Coordinates of C-alpha atoms and ligand atoms in Angstrom, one line a residue:
X1 CA -0.1 0.1 0.0
X2 CA 1.3 3.5 -1.0
X3 CA 1.4 5.4 2.3
X4 CA 1.6 8.7 0.7
X5 CA -1.9 8.4 -0.4
X6 CA -3.0 8.4 3.3
X7 CA -1.4 11.8 4.1
X8 CA -3.3 13.0 0.9
X9 CA -6.5 11.8 2.1
X10 CA -6.1 13.2 5.5
X11 CA -5.5 16.6 4.1
X12 CA -8.5 16.6 1.5
X13 CA -11.0 14.1 3.0
X14 CA -14.5 15.3 3.3
X15 CA -13.8 19.2 3.5
X16 CA -16.3 20.2 1.0
X17 CA -19.0 18.4 3.1
X18 CA -18.2 20.3 6.2
X19 CA -18.1 23.6 4.6
X20 CA -21.7 24.3 5.4
X21 CA -20.6 23.8 9.3
X22 CA -18.3 26.6 9.2
X23 CA -21.1 29.0 9.9
X24 CA -22.0 27.9 13.5
X25 CA -25.2 29.5 14.7
X26 CA -23.2 32.5 16.4
X27 CA -21.7 33.5 13.2
X28 CA -23.8 35.9 11.2
X29 CA -23.0 36.9 7.7
X30 CA -24.5 40.1 6.4
X31 CA -24.4 41.3 2.7
X32 CA -22.2 44.2 2.5
X33 CA -24.1 47.3 1.3
X34 CA -22.5 49.8 -1.0
X35 CA -21.2 52.7 1.6
X36 CA -21.6 52.0 5.2
X37 CA -19.0 49.5 6.9
X38 CA -20.6 46.3 7.5
X39 CA -20.1 44.0 10.3
X40 CA -19.3 40.3 8.4
X41 CA -19.1 38.0 11.3
X42 CA -18.9 37.8 15.0
X43 CA -18.3 34.5 17.2
X44 CA -17.7 34.4 20.9
X45 CA -15.9 31.2 22.0
X46 CA -17.1 30.8 25.5
X47 CA -14.3 28.1 26.2
X48 CA -11.4 30.3 24.8
X49 CA -13.0 33.5 26.4
X50 CA -12.2 34.7 22.8
X51 CA -14.2 37.0 20.7
X52 CA -13.7 37.5 16.9
X53 CA -15.4 39.7 14.6
X54 CA -14.7 41.0 11.0
X55 CA -16.0 44.0 9.0
X56 CA -16.0 44.3 5.2
X57 CA -13.8 47.8 5.8
X58 CA -11.2 48.7 8.4
X59 CA -12.3 49.7 11.7
X60 CA -10.7 51.1 15.0
X61 CA -12.5 49.5 17.9
X62 CA -13.0 51.5 21.1
X63 CA -13.4 49.7 24.2
X64 CA -14.3 50.3 28.0
X65 CA -14.8 48.2 31.1
X66 CA -18.0 49.4 32.8
X67 CA -19.0 48.3 36.4
X68 CA -22.1 47.2 37.8
X69 CA -22.4 44.8 36.4
X70 CA -19.0 44.2 35.1
X71 CA -19.1 44.4 31.4
X72 CA -16.7 44.9 28.3
X73 CA -18.1 47.5 26.1
X74 CA -16.6 47.5 22.4
X75 CA -17.9 50.0 20.1
X76 CA -17.2 49.8 16.2
X77 CA -17.7 53.3 15.1
X78 CA -18.9 53.6 11.6
X79 CA -20.2 50.0 11.6
X80 CA -23.7 49.0 10.8
X81 CA -25.1 46.0 12.1
X82 CA -28.0 45.7 9.8
X83 CA -30.3 43.7 12.0
X84 CA -31.9 43.8 15.7
X85 CA -30.1 43.0 18.7
X86 CA -28.8 39.6 19.5
X87 CA -28.0 38.3 22.9
X88 CA -26.5 34.8 23.8
X89 CA -26.4 33.9 27.5
X90 CA -24.0 31.3 29.2
X91 CA -23.6 29.4 32.2
X92 CA -20.5 30.6 34.3
X93 CA -18.6 33.7 35.3
X94 CA -19.2 35.1 31.7
X95 CA -22.9 35.5 31.4
X96 CA -24.0 36.9 28.2
X97 CA -22.6 38.6 24.9
X98 CA -24.7 40.9 22.9
X99 CA -24.6 42.7 19.8
X100 CA -26.6 45.8 18.8
X101 CA -26.9 48.9 16.7
X102 CA -26.0 51.6 19.7
X103 CA -26.6 54.5 17.5
X104 CA -26.8 55.3 13.8
X105 CA -23.1 54.9 13.1
X106 CA -21.9 52.7 15.8
X107 CA -22.3 48.9 16.4
X108 CA -21.8 47.9 19.9
X109 CA -20.8 44.4 21.4
X110 CA -21.1 44.0 25.1
X111 CA -19.6 40.9 27.0
X112 CA -21.3 40.8 30.6
X113 CA -19.7 38.8 33.7
X114 CA -21.7 37.3 36.3
X115 CA -22.7 39.3 39.4
X116 CA -19.8 39.6 41.8
X117 CA -17.0 39.0 39.2
X118 CA -14.9 41.3 37.5
X119 CA -12.2 41.3 34.7
X120 CA -8.6 42.5 34.9
X121 CA -8.5 45.3 32.4
X122 CA -4.9 44.8 31.7
X123 CA -5.2 41.3 30.7
X124 CA -8.0 42.0 28.1
X125 CA -6.1 41.7 24.8
X126 CA -7.1 43.1 21.4
X127 CA -5.4 41.8 18.4
X128 CA -6.0 43.2 14.8
X129 CA -5.1 40.5 12.4
X130 CA -6.0 43.0 9.8
X131 CA -8.0 46.3 10.1
X132 CA -11.0 44.4 9.2
X133 CA -10.4 41.3 11.4
X134 CA -10.1 41.5 15.4
X135 CA -9.6 39.0 18.1
X136 CA -10.5 40.1 21.8
X137 CA -9.2 37.7 24.6
X138 CA -10.6 37.9 28.0
X139 CA -9.0 36.8 31.0
X140 CA -10.7 34.5 33.5
X141 CA -13.4 36.5 35.5
X142 CA -12.4 37.0 39.1
X143 CA -14.6 37.5 42.0
X144 CA -14.8 40.8 43.6
X145 CA -13.5 40.3 47.2
X146 CA -16.1 40.4 49.8
X147 CA -18.9 40.4 47.6
X148 CA -21.5 37.7 46.8
X149 CA -21.1 36.0 43.4
X150 CA -24.8 35.5 43.0
X151 CA -26.5 38.8 44.0
X152 CA -25.2 42.4 43.9
X153 CA -27.3 45.3 45.0
X154 CA -26.5 48.5 43.2
X155 CA -26.7 50.1 46.5
X156 CA -23.6 48.4 47.7
X157 CA -21.9 48.5 44.6
X158 CA -21.8 52.0 43.6
X159 CA -21.0 52.6 40.0
X160 CA -17.4 53.5 39.1
X161 CA -16.3 55.5 36.2
X162 CA -15.6 53.2 33.2
X163 CA -12.0 52.1 32.3
X164 CA -11.2 53.1 28.8
X165 CA -9.1 50.4 27.2
X166 CA -7.0 51.1 24.1
X167 CA -7.4 48.5 21.6
X168 CA -4.5 48.0 19.4
X169 CA -2.6 45.3 17.8
X170 CA -0.2 43.3 20.0
X171 CA 3.5 43.7 19.7
X172 CA 4.7 43.2 17.0
X173 CA 1.8 45.2 15.4
X174 CA 0.2 43.7 12.3
X175 CA -2.2 46.8 12.2
X176 CA -0.8 50.3 12.0
X177 CA -3.2 52.9 13.5
X178 CA -2.3 55.4 10.8
X179 CA -3.4 53.0 8.0
X180 CA -6.9 52.5 9.3
X181 CA -8.3 55.5 8.0
X182 CA -7.8 54.7 4.5
X183 CA -7.8 50.8 4.6
X184 CA -5.6 49.6 1.6
X185 CA -6.7 46.7 -0.3
X186 CA -3.8 44.5 1.2
X187 CA -3.3 44.4 5.0
X188 CA -0.7 46.9 6.1
X189 CA 2.4 44.6 6.7
X190 CA 5.4 46.6 6.3
X191 CA 7.9 45.3 3.8
X192 CA 10.4 42.9 5.5
X193 CA 8.1 42.1 8.4
X194 CA 8.4 38.3 8.9
X195 CA 5.0 36.7 9.5
X196 CA 4.8 32.8 10.1
X197 CA 1.4 31.2 9.6
X198 CA 0.9 28.1 11.3
X199 CA -1.9 25.6 10.4
X200 CA -3.0 22.9 12.6
X201 CA -4.8 20.4 10.3
X202 CA -8.5 19.4 10.7
X203 CA -10.6 20.4 13.6
X204 CA -14.2 20.3 14.7
X205 CA -16.3 17.6 13.3
X206 CA -13.2 16.5 11.1
X207 CA -10.9 14.4 13.7
X208 CA -8.4 13.9 11.1
X209 CA -6.6 10.4 11.5
X210 CA -7.7 8.3 14.3
X211 CA -5.2 6.0 15.6
X212 CA -4.4 3.7 18.5
X213 CA -6.7 4.1 21.5
X214 CA -8.7 6.7 19.5
X215 CA -6.0 9.3 19.5
X216 CA -7.1 11.8 17.1
X217 CA -5.0 13.8 14.8
X218 CA -6.7 17.1 15.3
X219 CA -5.9 17.5 18.9
X220 CA -2.3 16.6 18.6
X221 CA -1.7 19.0 15.7
X222 CA -3.5 21.9 17.5
X223 CA -1.3 21.4 20.7
X224 CA 2.0 21.2 18.7
X225 CA 0.9 24.1 16.4
X226 CA -0.1 26.2 19.3
X227 CA 3.2 25.7 20.9
X228 CA 5.2 26.4 17.9
X229 CA 3.5 29.7 17.5
X230 CA 4.2 30.5 21.1
X231 CA 7.8 29.7 20.8
X232 CA 8.2 31.7 17.7
X233 CA 6.4 34.8 19.3
X234 CA 8.6 34.4 22.3
X235 CA 11.5 34.8 19.8
X236 CA 10.1 37.9 18.4
X237 CA 8.6 36.4 15.2
X238 CA 4.9 37.1 14.5
X239 CA 3.2 33.8 14.3
X240 CA -0.4 33.4 13.4
X241 CA -2.6 30.2 13.8
X242 CA -5.2 29.2 11.1
X243 CA -7.1 27.7 14.0
X244 CA -6.6 28.3 17.9
X245 CA -9.2 25.9 18.9
X246 CA -11.3 23.0 17.9
X247 CA -13.2 24.2 15.1
X248 CA -13.9 23.3 11.7
X249 CA -12.0 25.0 8.9
X250 CA -12.0 24.4 5.3
X251 CA -8.6 24.4 3.2
X252 CA -9.6 27.7 1.4
X253 CA -9.7 30.0 4.3
X254 CA -6.5 28.7 5.6
X255 CA -4.7 29.5 2.4
X256 CA -6.6 33.0 2.2
X257 CA -5.3 33.9 5.7
X258 CA -1.8 33.1 4.8
X259 CA -2.2 35.2 1.5
X260 CA -4.1 38.0 3.2
X261 CA -1.0 38.6 5.8
X262 CA 1.3 38.1 3.1
X263 CA 2.9 35.3 5.3
X264 CA 6.7 34.5 4.8
X265 CA 6.2 30.9 5.3
X266 CA 3.3 28.6 5.8
X267 CA 3.5 25.5 8.0
X268 CA 0.8 23.0 7.9
X269 CA 1.0 20.4 10.7
X270 CA -0.7 16.9 10.3
X271 CA -0.3 13.4 11.9
X272 CA -0.2 10.5 9.4
X273 CA -2.2 7.2 9.5
X274 CA -2.2 3.7 7.9
X275 CA -4.3 0.6 8.9
X276 CA -4.6 0.0 12.6
X277 CA -3.3 -3.6 11.6
X278 CA 0.2 -1.8 10.8
X279 CA 1.4 -0.5 14.2
X280 CA 5.0 -1.2 13.0
X281 CA 4.7 1.9 10.8
X282 CA 5.9 5.1 12.4
X283 CA 8.0 7.9 11.3
X284 CA 8.3 11.6 10.1
X285 CA 7.1 12.8 6.7
X286 CA 7.6 16.5 5.5
X287 CA 6.1 17.5 2.3
X288 CA 6.6 20.5 0.0
X289 CA 5.4 21.9 -3.4
X290 CA 7.9 23.8 -5.5
X291 CA 9.3 26.8 -3.3
X292 CA 9.0 24.9 -0.2
X293 CA 12.0 22.5 -0.6
X294 CA 14.6 24.2 1.3
X295 CA 12.1 24.9 4.3
X296 CA 10.9 21.4 4.3
X297 CA 14.5 20.3 4.6
X298 CA 15.4 22.4 7.3
X299 CA 12.3 21.7 9.5
X300 CA 12.8 18.0 8.7
X301 CA 16.3 17.8 9.9
X302 CA 15.7 19.8 13.0
X303 CA 12.9 17.3 14.1
X304 CA 15.1 14.4 13.4
X305 CA 17.9 15.9 15.4
X306 CA 16.0 16.1 18.6
X307 CA 12.9 13.8 18.7
X308 CA 14.3 10.4 17.7
X309 CA 11.5 9.9 15.4
X310 CA 12.0 7.5 12.4
X311 CA 13.1 9.3 9.1
X312 CA 10.5 8.5 6.3
X313 CA 11.8 11.4 4.1
X314 CA 10.9 14.9 2.5
X315 CA 8.8 14.4 -0.3
X316 CA 6.7 16.5 -2.9
X317 CA 2.9 16.6 -2.7
X318 CA 0.2 18.4 -4.5
X319 CA -1.5 19.2 -1.4
X320 CA -4.2 21.9 -1.6
X321 CA -2.6 24.1 1.0
X322 CA 0.9 23.8 -0.6
X323 CA -0.2 24.3 -4.2
X324 CA -2.6 27.5 -3.3
X325 CA -0.1 29.2 -1.1
X326 CA 2.2 31.6 -3.0
X327 CA 5.1 31.6 -0.4
X328 CA 7.3 28.8 0.6
X329 CA 5.0 26.2 2.5
X330 CA 5.3 22.8 3.8
X331 CA 3.2 20.2 5.5
X332 CA 4.8 18.3 8.3
X333 CA 3.3 14.8 9.3
X334 CA 4.6 14.7 12.6
X335 CA 4.1 10.8 13.0
X336 CA 1.6 7.9 12.6
X337 CA -1.2 7.9 15.2
X338 CA -1.5 4.3 14.1
X339 CA 2.0 3.5 14.8
X340 CA 2.9 1.9 17.9
X341 CA 5.9 4.2 18.6
X342 CA 4.6 7.2 17.3
X343 CA 1.1 7.2 19.1
X344 CA 2.7 6.5 22.5
X345 CA 5.0 9.7 22.0
X346 CA 2.4 11.9 20.4
X347 CA 0.2 11.2 23.5
X348 CA 2.8 12.5 25.6
X349 CA 2.6 16.2 26.2
X350 CA 6.2 16.7 26.7
X351 CA 7.1 14.9 23.3
X352 CA 4.7 17.4 21.7
X353 CA 6.7 20.2 23.1
X354 CA 9.7 18.7 22.0
X355 CA 8.2 18.3 18.5
X356 CA 7.0 22.0 18.6
X357 CA 10.4 23.2 19.7
X358 CA 12.1 21.5 16.7
X359 CA 9.6 22.9 14.2
X360 CA 10.0 26.1 15.6
X361 CA 13.7 26.0 15.6
X362 CA 13.8 24.9 11.9
X363 CA 11.5 27.7 10.9
X364 CA 13.8 30.1 12.7
X365 CA 16.9 28.6 11.0
X366 CA 15.3 28.9 7.5
X367 CA 14.2 32.4 8.2
X368 CA 17.8 33.7 9.4
X369 CA 19.5 31.9 6.6
X370 CA 17.1 33.6 4.0
X371 CA 17.2 36.9 5.5
X372 CA 20.9 37.0 4.9
X373 CA 20.5 36.4 1.1
Ligands
LIG1 ZN1 -4.2 15.4 8.3

């Protein structure tokens, strides 16, 4: 049996079928009008305490933390919602999320925490992926000392002046505030800025390969990918994840993200599989298409040097994410979830950290080498 076919399948399996699931009930799509800026989508992930929203033109959010009850108020000036107020309620310390047309020219998003809880304003992070796409990460709500977490009377909790937050891109910034007034067609990433896009495969209803003991590819590659991105950020390289949680994501938006931010390199992370009757098959494969050859070799060698994984070679393949990306791109199959050796190691978080370290080191070596040319 030709094993290469398996990785091809895990890349391309069923994605069009899942396409309709991309738009979960909390994601709204509104047809853009001719002049006003429209909100295109928003999604609050309660598990990650993360709000994402996008607009059809650039926007500079304004935010404040208001007390009694504690709520984060995010205004999008110049943005039209185009429909009536929507509210979602949750169990737990984050109680609700609502979106409404605040006034004629402002869409307002409000995330409210449960009575007796508050948010550390210093730990609320706004990140402009592009002027049109923002991610807001909330810290875990903390109980207000000496206050019941179930009932709060306004009399004992007098209103406090709102804390004004300054949403801006986290360092190194992708969004230049000056560029927001006239959003260019391409996101304003200065020439020479290195942007690495890390793409953990599969997600949501698509588990990817399923191996020994039900070990799922989607979870392994998300963990490794997130660690790679974190290591790169620590080293001062801007890294973006195509997915940061367990969500369905088609191949096309993964590529689009890399193209939109004009990524320097694109690294897709997958795990391999073969029949469960072949537990003796383990090993690392790294794939590229055209310009990714050197990047593939560098990452592959970096992994072999420190993880002790079997070497199954660097190969070419016409995977969608490799063919459709215009920058050097590679797809790393970190090991076989059906392999006795690989499955045991990939189940181990410290091995996954080791793998992520090696991938990040390979990317950094490649970037350093190509920067000198
Ligand atoms: Zn895969």
